[in-house]
Short mmCIF file of N, CA and C in Angstrom, two decimals:
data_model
loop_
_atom_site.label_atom_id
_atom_site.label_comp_id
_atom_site.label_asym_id
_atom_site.label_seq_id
_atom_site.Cartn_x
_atom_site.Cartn_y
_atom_site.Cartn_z
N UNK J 1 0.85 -1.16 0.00
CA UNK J 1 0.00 0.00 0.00
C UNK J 1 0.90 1.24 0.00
N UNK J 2 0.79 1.88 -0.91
CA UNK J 2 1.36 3.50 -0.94
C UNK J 2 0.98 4.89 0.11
N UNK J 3 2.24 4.99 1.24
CA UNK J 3 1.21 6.10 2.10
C UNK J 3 2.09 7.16 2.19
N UNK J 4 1.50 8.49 2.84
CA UNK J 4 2.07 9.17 2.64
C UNK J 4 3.55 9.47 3.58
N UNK J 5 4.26 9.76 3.37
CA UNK J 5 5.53 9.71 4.45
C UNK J 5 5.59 11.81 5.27
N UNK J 6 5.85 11.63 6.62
CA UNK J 6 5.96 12.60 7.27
C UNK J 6 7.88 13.10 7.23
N UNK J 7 8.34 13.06 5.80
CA UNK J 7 9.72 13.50 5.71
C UNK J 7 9.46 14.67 4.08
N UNK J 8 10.87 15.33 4.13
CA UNK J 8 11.16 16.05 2.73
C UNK J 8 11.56 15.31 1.53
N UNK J 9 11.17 15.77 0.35
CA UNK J 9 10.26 16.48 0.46
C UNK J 9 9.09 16.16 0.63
N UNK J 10 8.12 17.62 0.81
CA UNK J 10 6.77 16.97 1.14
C UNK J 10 5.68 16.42 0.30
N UNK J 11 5.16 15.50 0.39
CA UNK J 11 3.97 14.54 -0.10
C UNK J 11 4.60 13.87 -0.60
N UNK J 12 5.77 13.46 -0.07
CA UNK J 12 6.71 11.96 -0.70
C UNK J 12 5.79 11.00 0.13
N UNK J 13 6.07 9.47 -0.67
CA UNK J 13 5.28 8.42 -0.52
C UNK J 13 6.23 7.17 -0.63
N UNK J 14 5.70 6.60 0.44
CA UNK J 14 6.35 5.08 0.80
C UNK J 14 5.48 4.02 0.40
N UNK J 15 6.01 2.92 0.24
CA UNK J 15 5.00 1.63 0.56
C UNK J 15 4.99 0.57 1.47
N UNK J 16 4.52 0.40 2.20
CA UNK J 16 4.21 -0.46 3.19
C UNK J 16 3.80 -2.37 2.71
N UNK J 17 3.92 -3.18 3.13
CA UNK J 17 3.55 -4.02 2.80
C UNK J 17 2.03 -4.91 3.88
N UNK J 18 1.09 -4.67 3.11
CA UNK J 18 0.28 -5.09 3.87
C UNK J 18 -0.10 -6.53 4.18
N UNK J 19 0.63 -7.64 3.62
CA UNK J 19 -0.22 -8.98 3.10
C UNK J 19 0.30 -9.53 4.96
N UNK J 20 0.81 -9.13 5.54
CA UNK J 20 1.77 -10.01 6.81
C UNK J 20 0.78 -10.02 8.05
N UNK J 21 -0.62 -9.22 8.07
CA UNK J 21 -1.25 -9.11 9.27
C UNK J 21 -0.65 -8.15 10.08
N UNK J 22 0.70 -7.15 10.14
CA UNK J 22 0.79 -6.32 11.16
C UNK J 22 0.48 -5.20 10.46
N UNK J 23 -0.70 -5.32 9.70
CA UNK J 23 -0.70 -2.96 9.62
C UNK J 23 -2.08 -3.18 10.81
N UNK J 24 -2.09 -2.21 11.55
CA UNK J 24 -3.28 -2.06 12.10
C UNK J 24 -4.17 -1.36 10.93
N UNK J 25 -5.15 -1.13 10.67
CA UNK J 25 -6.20 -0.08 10.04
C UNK J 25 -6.65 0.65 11.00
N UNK J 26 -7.00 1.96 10.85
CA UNK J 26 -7.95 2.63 11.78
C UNK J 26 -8.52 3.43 10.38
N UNK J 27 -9.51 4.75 10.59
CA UNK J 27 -10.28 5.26 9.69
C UNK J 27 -10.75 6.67 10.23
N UNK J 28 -10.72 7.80 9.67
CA UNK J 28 -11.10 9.23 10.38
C UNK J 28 -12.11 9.39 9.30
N UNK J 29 -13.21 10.01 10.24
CA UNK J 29 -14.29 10.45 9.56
C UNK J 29 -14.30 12.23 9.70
N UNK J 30 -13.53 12.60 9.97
CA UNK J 30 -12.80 14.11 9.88
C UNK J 30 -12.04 14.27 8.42
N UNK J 31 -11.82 15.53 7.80
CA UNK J 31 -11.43 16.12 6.87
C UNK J 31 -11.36 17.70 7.24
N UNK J 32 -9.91 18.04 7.14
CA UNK J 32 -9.20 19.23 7.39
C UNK J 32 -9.04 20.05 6.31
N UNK J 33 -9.77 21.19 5.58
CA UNK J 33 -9.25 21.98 4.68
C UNK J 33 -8.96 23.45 4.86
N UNK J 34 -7.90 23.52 4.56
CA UNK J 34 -7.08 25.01 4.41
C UNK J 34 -7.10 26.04 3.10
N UNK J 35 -7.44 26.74 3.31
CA UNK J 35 -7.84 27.88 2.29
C UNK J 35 -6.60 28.94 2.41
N UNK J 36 -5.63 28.98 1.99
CA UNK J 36 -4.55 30.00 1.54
C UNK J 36 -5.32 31.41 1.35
N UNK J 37 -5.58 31.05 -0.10
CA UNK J 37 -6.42 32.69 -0.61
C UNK J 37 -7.14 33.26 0.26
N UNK J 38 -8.13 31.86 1.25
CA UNK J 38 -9.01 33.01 1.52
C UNK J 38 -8.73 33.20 3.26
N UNK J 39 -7.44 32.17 3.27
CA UNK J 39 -7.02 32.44 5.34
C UNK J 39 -8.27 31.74 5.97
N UNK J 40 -8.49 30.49 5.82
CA UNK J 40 -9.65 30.13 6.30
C UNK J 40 -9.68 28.36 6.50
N UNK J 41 -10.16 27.60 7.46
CA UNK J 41 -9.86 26.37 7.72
C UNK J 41 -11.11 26.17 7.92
N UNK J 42 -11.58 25.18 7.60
CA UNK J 42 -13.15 24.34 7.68
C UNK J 42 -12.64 22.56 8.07
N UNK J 43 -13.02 22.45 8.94
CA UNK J 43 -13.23 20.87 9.43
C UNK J 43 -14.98 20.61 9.23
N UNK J 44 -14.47 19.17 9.04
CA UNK J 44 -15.90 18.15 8.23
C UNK J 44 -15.67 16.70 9.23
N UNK J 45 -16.72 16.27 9.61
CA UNK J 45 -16.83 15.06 10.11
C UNK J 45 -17.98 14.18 9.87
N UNK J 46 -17.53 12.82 8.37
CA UNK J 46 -18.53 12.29 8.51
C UNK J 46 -19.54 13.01 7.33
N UNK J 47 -18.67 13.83 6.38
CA UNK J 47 -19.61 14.82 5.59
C UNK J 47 -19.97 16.31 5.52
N UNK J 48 -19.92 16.65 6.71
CA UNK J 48 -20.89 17.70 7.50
C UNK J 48 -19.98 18.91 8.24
N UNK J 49 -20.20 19.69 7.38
CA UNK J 49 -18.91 20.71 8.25
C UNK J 49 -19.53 20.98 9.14
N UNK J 50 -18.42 21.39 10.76
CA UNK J 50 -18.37 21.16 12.08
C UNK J 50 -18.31 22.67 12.47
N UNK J 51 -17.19 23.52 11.07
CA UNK J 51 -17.04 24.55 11.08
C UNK J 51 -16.40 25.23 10.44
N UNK J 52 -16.10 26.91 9.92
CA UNK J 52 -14.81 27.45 9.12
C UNK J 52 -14.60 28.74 9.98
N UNK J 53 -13.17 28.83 10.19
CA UNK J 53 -12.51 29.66 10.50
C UNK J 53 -11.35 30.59 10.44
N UNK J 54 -11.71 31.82 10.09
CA UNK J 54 -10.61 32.48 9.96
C UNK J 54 -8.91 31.94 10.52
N UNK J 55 -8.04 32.02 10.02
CA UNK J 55 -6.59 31.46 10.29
C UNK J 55 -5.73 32.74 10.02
N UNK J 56 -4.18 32.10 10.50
CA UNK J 56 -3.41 32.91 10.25
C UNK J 56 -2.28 32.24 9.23
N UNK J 57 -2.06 32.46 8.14
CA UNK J 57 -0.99 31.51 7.20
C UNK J 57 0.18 31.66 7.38
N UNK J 58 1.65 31.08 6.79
CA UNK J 58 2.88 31.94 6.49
C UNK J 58 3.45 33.37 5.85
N UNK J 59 4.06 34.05 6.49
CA UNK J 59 4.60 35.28 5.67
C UNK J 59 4.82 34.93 4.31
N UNK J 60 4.72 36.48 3.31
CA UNK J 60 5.76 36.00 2.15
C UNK J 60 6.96 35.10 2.40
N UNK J 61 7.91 35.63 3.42
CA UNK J 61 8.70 34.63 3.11
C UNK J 61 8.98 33.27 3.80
N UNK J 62 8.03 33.03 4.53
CA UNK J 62 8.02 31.92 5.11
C UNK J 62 6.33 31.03 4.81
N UNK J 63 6.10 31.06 3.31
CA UNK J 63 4.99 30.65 3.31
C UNK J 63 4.40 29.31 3.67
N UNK J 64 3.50 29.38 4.41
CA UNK J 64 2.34 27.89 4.21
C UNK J 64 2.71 27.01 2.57
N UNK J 65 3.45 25.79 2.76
CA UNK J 65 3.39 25.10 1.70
C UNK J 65 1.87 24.39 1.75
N UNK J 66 1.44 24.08 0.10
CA UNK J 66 0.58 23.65 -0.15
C UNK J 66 0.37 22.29 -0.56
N UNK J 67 -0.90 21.38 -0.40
CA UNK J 67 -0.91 19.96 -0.83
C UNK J 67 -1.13 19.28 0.07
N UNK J 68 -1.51 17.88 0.05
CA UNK J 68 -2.03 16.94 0.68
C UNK J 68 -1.25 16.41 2.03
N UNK J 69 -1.63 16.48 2.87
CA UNK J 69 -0.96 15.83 4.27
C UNK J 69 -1.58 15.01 5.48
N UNK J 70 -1.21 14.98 6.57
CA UNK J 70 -1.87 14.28 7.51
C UNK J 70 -1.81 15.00 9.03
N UNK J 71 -2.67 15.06 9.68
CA UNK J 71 -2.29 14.90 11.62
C UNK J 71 -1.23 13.31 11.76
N UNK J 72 0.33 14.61 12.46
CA UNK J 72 0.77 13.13 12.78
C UNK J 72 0.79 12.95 14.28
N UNK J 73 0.55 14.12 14.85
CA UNK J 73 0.70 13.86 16.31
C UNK J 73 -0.22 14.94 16.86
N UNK J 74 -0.65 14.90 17.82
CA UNK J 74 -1.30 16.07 18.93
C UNK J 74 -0.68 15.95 20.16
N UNK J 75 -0.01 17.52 20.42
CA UNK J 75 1.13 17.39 21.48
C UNK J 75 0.46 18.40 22.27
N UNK J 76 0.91 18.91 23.28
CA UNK J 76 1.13 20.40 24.33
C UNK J 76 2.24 20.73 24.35
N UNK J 77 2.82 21.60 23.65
CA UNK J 77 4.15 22.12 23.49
C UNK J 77 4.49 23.12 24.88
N UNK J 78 3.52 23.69 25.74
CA UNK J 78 4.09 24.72 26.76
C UNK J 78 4.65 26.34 26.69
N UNK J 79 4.35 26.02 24.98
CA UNK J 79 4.88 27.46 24.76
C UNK J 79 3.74 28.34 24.44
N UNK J 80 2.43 28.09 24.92
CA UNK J 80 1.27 29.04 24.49
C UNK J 80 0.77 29.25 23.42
N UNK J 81 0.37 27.76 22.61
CA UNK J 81 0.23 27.58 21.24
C UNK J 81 -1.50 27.02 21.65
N UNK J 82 -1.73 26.78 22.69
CA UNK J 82 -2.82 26.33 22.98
C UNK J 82 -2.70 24.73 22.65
N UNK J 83 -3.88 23.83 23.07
CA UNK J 83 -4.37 22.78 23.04
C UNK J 83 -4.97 21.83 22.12
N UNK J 84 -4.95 20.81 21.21
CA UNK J 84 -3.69 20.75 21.02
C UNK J 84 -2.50 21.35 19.94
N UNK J 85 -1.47 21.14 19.97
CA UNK J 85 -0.65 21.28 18.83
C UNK J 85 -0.94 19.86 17.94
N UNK J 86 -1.10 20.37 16.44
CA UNK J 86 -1.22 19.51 15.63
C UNK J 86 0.08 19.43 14.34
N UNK J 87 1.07 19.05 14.86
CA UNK J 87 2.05 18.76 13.80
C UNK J 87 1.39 17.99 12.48
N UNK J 88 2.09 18.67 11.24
CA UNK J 88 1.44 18.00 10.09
C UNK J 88 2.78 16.93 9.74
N UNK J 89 2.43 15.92 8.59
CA UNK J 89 3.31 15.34 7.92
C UNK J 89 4.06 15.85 6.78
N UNK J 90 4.16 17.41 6.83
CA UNK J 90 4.65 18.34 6.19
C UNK J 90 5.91 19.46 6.67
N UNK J 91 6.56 20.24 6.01
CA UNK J 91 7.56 20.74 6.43
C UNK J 91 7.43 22.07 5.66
N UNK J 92 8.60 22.92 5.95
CA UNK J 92 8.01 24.53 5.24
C UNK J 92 9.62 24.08 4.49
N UNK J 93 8.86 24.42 3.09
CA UNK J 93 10.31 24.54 2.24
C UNK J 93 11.55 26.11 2.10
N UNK J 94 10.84 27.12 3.03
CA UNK J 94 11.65 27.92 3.64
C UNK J 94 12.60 28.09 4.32
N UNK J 95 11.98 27.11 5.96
CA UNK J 95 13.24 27.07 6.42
C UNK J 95 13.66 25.80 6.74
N UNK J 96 14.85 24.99 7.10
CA UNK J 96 15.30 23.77 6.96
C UNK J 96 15.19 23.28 8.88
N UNK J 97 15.25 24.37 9.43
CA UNK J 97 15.00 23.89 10.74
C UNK J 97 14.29 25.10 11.75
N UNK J 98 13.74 24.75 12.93
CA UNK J 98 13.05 26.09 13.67
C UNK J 98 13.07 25.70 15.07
N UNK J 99 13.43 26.59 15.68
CA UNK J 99 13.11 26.30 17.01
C UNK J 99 13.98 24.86 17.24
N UNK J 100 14.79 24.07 16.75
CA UNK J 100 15.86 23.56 16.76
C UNK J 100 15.20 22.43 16.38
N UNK J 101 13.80 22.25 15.71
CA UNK J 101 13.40 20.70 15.20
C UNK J 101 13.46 21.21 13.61
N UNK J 102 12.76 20.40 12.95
CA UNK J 102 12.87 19.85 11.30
C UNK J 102 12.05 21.23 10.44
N UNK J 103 11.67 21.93 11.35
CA UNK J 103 10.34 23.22 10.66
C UNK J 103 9.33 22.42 10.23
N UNK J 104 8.61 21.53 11.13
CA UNK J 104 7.70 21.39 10.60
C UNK J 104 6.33 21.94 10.96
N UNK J 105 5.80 22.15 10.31
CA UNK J 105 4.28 22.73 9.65
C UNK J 105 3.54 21.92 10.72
N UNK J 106 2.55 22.73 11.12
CA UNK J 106 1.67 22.53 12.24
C UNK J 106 0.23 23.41 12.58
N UNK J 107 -1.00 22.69 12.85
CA UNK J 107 -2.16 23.70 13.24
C UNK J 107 -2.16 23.82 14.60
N UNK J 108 -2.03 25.08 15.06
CA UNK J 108 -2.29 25.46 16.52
C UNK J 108 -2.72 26.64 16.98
N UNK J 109 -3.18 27.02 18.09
CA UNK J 109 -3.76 28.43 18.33
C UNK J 109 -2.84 29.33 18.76
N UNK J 110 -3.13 30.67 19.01
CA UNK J 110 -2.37 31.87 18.85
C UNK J 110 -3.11 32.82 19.87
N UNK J 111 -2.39 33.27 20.91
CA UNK J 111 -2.78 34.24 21.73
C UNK J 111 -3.72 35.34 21.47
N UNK J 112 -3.51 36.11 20.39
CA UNK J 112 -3.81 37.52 19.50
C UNK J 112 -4.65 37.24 18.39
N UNK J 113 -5.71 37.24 18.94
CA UNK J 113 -6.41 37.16 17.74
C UNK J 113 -6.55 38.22 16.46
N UNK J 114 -5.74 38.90 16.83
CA UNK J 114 -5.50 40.13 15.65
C UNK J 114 -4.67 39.59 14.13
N UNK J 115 -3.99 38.40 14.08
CA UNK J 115 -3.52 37.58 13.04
C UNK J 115 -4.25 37.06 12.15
N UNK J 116 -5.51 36.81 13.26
CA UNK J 116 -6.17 35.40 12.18
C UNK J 116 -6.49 36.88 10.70
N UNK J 117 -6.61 35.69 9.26
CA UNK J 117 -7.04 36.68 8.75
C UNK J 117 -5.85 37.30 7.69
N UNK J 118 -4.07 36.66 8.28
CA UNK J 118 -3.34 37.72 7.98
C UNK J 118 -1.63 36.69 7.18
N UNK J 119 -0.91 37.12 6.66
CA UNK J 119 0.25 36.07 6.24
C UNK J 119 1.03 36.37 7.34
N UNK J 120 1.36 35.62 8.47
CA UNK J 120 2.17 36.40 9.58
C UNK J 120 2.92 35.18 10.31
N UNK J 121 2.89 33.56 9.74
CA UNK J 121 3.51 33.20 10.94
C UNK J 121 5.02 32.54 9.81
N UNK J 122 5.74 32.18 10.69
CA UNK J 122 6.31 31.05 9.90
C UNK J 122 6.36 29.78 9.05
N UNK J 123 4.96 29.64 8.63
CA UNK J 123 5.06 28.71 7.92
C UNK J 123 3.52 27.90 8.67
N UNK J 124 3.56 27.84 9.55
CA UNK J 124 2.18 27.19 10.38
C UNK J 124 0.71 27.71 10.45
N UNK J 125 -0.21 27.16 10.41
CA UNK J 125 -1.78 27.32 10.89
C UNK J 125 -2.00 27.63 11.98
N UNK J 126 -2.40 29.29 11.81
CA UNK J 126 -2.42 29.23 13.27
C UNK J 126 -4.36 29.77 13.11
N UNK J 127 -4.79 28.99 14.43
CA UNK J 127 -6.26 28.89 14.14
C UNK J 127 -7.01 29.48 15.79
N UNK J 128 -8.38 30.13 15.73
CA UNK J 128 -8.79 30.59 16.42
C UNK J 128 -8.74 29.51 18.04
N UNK J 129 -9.20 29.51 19.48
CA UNK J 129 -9.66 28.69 20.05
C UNK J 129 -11.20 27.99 19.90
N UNK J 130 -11.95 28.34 19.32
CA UNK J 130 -12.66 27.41 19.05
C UNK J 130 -12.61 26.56 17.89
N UNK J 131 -11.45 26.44 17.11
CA UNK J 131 -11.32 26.13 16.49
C UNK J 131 -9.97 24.55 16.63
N UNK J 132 -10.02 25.41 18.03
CA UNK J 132 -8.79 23.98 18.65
C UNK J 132 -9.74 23.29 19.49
N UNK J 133 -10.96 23.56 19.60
CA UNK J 133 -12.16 22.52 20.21
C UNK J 133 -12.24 21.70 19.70
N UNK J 134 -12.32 22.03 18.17
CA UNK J 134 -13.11 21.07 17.44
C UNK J 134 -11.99 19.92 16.83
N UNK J 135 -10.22 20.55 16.85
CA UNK J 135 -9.37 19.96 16.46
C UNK J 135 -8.93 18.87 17.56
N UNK J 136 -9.44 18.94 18.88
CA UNK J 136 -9.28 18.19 19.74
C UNK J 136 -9.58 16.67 19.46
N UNK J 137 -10.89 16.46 19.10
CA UNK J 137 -11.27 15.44 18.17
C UNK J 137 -11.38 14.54 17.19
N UNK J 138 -10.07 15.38 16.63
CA UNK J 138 -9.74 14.31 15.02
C UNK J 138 -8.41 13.77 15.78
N UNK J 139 -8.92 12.85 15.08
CA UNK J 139 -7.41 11.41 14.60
C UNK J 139 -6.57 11.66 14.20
N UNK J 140 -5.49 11.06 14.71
CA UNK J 140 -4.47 10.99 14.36
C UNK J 140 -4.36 10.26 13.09
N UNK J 141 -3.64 10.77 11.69
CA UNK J 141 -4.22 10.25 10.45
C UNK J 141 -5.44 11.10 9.82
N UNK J 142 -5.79 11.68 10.36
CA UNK J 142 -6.73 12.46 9.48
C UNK J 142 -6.12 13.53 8.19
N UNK J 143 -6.72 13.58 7.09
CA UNK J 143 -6.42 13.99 6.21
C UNK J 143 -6.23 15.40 5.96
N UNK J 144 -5.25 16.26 5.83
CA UNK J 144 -5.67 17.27 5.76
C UNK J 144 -5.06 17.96 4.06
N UNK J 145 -5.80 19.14 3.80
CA UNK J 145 -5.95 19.91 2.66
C UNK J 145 -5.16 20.86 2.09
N UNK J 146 -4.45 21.68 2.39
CA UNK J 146 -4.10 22.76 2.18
C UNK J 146 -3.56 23.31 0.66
N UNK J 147 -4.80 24.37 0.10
CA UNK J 147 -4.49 24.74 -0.96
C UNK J 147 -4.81 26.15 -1.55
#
């Protein structure tokens, strides 16, 4: 089976071999889409959007890369990103490292809501708090959009 890999570049693809009995399956009925043009994130569960919300994208020069990815983890980072942090299986082709990990691309919330709306971060989604309510809930593996 062909999946997607959480390394550079991004939306590179591996294959797995499924015939041996160890892949687990699981399945998200969530869908994550990111709107560049219009600074805007809508989650769907099951069909049915849950919600859309204004965001904050990458600067010119540190833009939001675009294209198909995944939730690979939901963390609490401690640094006031809010609840959870959602690292993607994506990376910013800007910068090669940040904050001393890989730069990778991530949805999380933002103190100031004066951003959402605006090209201002490094490369990451940064999304309202009610909007990390609803991100609380998706799977790990859930699909996300960004285009």
């Amino acid at each position: 089976m062909r999946v997607l890999l959480p390394n550079r570049p991004n939306r590179s693809t591996g294959w797995i071999h499924i015939g041996s009995g160890g892949v687990q399956w699981s399945r998200s009925d969530y869908k994550i889409y990111v709107s560049l043009r219009m600074r805007r994130i809508a989650v769907y569960k099951s069909g049915r959007r849950l919600g859309v919300w204004p965001v904050a994208i990458g600067a010119p020069n540190t833009p939001t890369p675009a294209g198909r990815t995944f939730v690979m983890a939901a963390v609490d980072t401690g640094h006031g990103y809010g609840v959870p942090v959602l690292p993607l299986g994506m990376h910013s082709n800007a910068l090669r490292t940040f904050n001393g990990g890989p730069a990778t691309i991530g949805l999380h919330g933002w103190p100031d809501s004066g951003v959402f709306g605006h090209n201002v971060s490094n490369g990451c989604v940064r999304v309202p708090k009610a909007t990390l309510a609803v991100l609380r809930h998706v799977p790990l593996g859930t699909m996300v959009t960004i285009r």
